[in-house]
Short mmCIF file of C-alpha atoms in Angstrom, two decimals:
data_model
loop_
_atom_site.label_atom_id
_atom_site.label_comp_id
_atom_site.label_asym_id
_atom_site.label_seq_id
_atom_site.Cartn_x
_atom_site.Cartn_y
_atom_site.Cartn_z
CA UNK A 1 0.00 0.00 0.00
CA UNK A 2 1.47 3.21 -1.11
CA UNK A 3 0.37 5.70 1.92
CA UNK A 4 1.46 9.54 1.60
CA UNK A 5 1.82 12.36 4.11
CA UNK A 6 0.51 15.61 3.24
CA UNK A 7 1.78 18.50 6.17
CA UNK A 8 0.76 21.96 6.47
CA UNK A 9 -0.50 24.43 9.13
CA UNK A 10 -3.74 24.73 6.86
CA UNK A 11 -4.71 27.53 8.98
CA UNK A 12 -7.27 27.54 7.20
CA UNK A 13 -7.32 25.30 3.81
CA UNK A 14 -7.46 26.81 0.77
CA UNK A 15 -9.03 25.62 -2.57
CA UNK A 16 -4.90 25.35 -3.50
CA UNK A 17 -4.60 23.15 -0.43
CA UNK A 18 -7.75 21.26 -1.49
CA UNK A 19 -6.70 20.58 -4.98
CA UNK A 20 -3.79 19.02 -3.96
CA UNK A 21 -5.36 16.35 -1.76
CA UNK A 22 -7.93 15.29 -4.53
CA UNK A 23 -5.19 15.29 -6.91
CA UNK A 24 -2.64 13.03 -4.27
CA UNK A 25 -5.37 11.04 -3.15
CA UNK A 26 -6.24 9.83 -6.79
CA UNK A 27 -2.08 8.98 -7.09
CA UNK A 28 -2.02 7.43 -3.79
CA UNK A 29 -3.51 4.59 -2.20
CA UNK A 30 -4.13 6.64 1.32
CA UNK A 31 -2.89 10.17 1.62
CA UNK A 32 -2.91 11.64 5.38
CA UNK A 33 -3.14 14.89 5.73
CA UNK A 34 -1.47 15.90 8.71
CA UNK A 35 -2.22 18.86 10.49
CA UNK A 36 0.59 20.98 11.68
CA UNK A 37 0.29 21.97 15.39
CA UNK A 38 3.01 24.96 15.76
CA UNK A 39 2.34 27.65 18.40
CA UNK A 40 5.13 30.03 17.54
CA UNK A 41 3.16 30.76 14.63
CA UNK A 42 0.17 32.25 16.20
CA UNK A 43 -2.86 30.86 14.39
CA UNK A 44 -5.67 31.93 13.72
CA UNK A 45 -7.91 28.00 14.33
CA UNK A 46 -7.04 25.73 16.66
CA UNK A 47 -5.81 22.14 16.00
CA UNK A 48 -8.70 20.15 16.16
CA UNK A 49 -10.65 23.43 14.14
CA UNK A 50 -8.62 22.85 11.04
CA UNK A 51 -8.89 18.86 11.32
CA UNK A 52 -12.71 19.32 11.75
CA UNK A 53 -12.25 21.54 8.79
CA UNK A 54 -10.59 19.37 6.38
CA UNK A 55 -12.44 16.35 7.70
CA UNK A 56 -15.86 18.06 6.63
CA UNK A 57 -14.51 19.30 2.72
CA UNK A 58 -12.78 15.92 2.12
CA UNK A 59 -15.38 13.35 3.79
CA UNK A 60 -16.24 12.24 -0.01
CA UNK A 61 -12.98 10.62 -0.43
CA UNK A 62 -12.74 7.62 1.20
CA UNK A 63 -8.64 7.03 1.59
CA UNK A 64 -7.98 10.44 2.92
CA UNK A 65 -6.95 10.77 7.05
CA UNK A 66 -6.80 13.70 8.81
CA UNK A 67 -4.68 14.07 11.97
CA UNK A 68 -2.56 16.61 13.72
CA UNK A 69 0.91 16.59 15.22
CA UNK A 70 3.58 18.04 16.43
CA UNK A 71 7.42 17.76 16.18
CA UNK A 72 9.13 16.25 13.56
CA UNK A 73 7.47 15.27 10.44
CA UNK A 74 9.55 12.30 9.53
CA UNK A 75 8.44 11.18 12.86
CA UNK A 76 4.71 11.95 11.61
CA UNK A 77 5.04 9.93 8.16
CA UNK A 78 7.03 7.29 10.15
CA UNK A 79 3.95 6.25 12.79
CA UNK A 80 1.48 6.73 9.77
CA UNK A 81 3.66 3.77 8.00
CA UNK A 82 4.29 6.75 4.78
CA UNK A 83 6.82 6.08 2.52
CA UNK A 84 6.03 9.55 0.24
CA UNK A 85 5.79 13.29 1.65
CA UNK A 86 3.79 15.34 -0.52
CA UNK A 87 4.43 19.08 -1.25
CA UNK A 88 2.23 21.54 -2.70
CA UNK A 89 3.93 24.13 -5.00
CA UNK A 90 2.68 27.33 -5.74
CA UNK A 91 5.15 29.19 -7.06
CA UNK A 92 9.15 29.07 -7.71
CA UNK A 93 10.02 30.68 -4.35
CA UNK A 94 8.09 28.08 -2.57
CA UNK A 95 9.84 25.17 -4.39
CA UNK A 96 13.17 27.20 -3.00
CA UNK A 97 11.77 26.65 0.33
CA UNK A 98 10.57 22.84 0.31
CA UNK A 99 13.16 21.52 -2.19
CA UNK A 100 15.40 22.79 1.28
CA UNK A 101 13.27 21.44 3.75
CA UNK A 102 12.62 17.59 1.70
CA UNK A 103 16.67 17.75 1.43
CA UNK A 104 16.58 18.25 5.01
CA UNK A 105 13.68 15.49 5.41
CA UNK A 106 16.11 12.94 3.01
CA UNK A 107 18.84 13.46 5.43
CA UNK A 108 16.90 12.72 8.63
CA UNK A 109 15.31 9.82 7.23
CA UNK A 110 16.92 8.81 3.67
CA UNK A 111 13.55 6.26 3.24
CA UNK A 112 11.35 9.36 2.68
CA UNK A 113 10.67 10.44 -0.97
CA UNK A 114 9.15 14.20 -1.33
CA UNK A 115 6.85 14.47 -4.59
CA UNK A 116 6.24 17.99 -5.22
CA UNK A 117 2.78 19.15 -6.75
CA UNK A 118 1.81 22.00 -8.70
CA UNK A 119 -1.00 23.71 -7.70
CA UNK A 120 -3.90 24.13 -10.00
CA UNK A 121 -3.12 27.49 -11.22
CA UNK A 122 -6.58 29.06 -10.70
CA UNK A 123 -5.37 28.80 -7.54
CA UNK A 124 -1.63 29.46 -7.30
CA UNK A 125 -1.98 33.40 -5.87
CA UNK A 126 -4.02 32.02 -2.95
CA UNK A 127 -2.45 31.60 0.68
CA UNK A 128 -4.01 30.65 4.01
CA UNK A 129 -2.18 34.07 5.42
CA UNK A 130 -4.15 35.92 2.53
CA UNK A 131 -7.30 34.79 2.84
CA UNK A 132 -6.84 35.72 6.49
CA UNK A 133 -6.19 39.11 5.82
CA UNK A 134 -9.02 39.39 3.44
CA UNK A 135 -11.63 38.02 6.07
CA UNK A 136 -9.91 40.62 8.05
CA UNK A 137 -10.97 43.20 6.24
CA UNK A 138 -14.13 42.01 5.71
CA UNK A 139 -13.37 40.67 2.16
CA UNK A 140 -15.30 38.18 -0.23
CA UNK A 141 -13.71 34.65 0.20
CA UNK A 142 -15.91 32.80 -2.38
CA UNK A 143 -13.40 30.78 -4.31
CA UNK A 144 -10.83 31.01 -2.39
CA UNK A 145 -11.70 28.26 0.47
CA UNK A 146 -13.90 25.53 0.28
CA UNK A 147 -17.78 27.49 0.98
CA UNK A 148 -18.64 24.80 3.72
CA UNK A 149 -15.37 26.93 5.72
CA UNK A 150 -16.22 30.67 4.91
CA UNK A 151 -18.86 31.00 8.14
CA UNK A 152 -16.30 29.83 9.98
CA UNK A 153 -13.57 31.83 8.96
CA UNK A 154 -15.86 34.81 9.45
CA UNK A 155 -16.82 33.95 12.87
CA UNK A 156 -13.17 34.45 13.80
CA UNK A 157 -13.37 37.72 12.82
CA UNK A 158 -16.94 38.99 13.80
#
């Protein structure tokens, strides 16, 4: 069984994020998706909010698990028996940043492979820290997040 980690903060998913789970979950036979607990930076749901959250937009497909953790994520893939990390690319300077981090990944654990994934570009300008800001400001998030989120994102910021 091929089983994939997919890590993030998803704080909260995007349609980017989204898009990349259908597509991995169509590659692989079970794709995690593990939710990135991280303090330092300040966010804006809690843990078990953005599992809820992904639970509820990807309940139709059946070999995707949600979970949280902390720590190190080769430690993560290791207890969900992954042999695959899976990245989700946006643009160049964010393959700068996780070509780093899955060298980095390789050298903690050299069984780990890291398959990077372009974003859907409809969706490549979008960013969990910008569609905070625009629900900051009050802003229109149709499109940007999966619409079963976008009462909850606004209830952070009512």
């Amino acid at each position: 069984m091929r089983i994939a980690v997919y890590p993030g903060s998803f704080d909260p998913i995007t349609n980017g994020h989204l898009d990349i789970i259908q597509r991995a979950s169509r590659v692989y036979d079970k794709v995690v998706v593990g939710v990135l607990n991280n303090a330092a930076k300040n966010p804006l749901f809690t843990p078990e909010e953005r599992v809820s959250m992904i639970h509820q937009v990807t309940k139709e497909l059946d070999n995707v698990e949600v979970d949280s953790f902390t720590g190190l994520l080769v430690d993560f893939a290791k207890s969900k028996n992954a042999t695959v990390i899976v990245k989700g690319l946006r643009t160049v300077a964010d393959f700068e940043y996780e070509f780093q981090m899955a060298l980095l990944n390789k050298a903690l654990n050299p069984e780990y492979e890291t398959m990077f994934m372009m974003t859907d570009s409809k969706y490549s300008y979008i960013s969990s820290s910008m569609v905070k800001e625009l629900a900051g400001f009050k802003g229109d998030l149709t499109g940007l997040v999966p619409c079963e989120i976008i009462s909850k994102i606004k209830q952070k910021y009512k």
